[in-house]
CSV table of C-alpha atoms in Angstrom, one decimal:
chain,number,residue,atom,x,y,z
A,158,UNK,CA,11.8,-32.0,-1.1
A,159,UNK,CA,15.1,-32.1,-2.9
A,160,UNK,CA,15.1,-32.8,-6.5
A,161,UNK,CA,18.6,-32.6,-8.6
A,162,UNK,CA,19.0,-29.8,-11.3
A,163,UNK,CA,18.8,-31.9,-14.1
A,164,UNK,CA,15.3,-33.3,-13.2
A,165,UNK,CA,14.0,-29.9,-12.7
A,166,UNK,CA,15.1,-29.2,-16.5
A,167,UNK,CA,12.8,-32.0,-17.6
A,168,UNK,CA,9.5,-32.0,-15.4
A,169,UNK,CA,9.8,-27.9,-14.6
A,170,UNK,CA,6.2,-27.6,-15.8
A,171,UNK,CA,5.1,-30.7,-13.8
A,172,UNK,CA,6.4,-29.0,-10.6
A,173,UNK,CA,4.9,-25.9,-11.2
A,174,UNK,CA,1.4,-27.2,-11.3
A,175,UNK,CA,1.7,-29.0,-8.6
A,176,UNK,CA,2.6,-25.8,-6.5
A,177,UNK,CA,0.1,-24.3,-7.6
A,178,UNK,CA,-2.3,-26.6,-6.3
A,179,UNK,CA,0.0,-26.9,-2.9
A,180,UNK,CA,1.6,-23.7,-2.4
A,181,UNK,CA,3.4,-25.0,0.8
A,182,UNK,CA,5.5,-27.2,-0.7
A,183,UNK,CA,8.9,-26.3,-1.6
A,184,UNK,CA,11.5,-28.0,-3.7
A,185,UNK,CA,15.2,-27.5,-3.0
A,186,UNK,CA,17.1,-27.5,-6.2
A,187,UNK,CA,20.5,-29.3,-6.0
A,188,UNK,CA,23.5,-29.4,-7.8
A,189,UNK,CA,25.8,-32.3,-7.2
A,190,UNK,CA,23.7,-33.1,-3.6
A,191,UNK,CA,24.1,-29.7,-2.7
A,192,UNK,CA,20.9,-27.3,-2.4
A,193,UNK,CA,21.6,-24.5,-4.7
A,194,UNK,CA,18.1,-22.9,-5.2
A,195,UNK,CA,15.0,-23.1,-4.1
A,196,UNK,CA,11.5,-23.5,-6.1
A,197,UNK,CA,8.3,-22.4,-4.3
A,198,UNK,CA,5.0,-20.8,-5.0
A,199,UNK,CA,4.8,-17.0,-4.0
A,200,UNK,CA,3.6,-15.5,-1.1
A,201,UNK,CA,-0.2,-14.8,-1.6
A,202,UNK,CA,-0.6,-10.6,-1.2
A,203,UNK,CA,-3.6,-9.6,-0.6
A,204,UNK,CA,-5.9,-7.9,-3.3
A,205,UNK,CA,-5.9,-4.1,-4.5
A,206,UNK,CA,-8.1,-2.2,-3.2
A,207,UNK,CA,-8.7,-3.4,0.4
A,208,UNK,CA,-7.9,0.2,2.0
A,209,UNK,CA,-9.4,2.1,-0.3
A,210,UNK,CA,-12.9,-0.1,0.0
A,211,UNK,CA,-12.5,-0.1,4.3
A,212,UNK,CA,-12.2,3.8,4.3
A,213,UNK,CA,-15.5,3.9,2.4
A,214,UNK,CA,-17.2,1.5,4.3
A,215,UNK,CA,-15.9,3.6,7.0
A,216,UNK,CA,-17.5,6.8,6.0
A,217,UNK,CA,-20.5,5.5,4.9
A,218,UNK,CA,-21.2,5.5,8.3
A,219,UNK,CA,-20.2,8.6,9.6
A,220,UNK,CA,-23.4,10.5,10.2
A,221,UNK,CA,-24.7,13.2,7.5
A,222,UNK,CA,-23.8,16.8,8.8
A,223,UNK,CA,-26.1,19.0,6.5
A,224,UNK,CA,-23.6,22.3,8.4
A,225,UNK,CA,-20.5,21.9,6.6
A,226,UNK,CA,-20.5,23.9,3.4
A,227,UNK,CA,-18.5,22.6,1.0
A,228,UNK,CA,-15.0,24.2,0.0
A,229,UNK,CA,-13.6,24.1,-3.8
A,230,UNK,CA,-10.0,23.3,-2.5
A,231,UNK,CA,-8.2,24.0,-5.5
A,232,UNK,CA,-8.8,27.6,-5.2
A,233,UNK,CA,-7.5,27.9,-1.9
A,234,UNK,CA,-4.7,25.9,-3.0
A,235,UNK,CA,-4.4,28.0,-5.9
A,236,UNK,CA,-3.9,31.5,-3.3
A,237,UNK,CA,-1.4,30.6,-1.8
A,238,UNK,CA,0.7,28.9,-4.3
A,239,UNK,CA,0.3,31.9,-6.2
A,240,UNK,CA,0.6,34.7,-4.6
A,241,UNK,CA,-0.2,38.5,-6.2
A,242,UNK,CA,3.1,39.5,-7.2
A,243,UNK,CA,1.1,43.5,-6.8
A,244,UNK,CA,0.1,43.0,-3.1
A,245,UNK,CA,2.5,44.7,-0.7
A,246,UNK,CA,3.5,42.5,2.0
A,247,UNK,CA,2.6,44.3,5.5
């Protein structure tokens, strides 16, 4: 729908309410009958969170191995970032 500049100015609040309850329509902004602008809702991104909530769903259901011993990472992180500056290098 084209609406001219100076009509925007004066019912800009109007036509942001009504995209927001139709966020397909789009107004094209014109300045002297030519489109200059556009004025539409934004694209709808999905939520946060999403990934992080499907890779727990997802190992929720990996089966329970009572093998695996757990590992403190850090401290094998911690050797080799830091090496012993004493120990010789064979």
């Amino acid at each position: 729908m084209q609406i001219p500049i100076s009509q925007v100015r004066a019912k800009l609040s109007q036509l942001v309410k009504q995209l927001k309850h139709n966020p397909s329509l789009t107004y094209e902004i014109t300045v002297r009958q030519e489109v200059v602008a556009e004025l539409k809702a934004p694209a709808q991104l999905p939520q946060g969170g999403e990934a992080a909530s499907s890779l727990l769903a997802i190992t929720a259901q990996l089966p329970k191995s009572k093998s695996r011993q757990k590992r403190k990472i850090s401290a094998d992180v911690k050797a080799h970032r830091y090496p012993n500056p004493h120990e010789s290098k064979r």
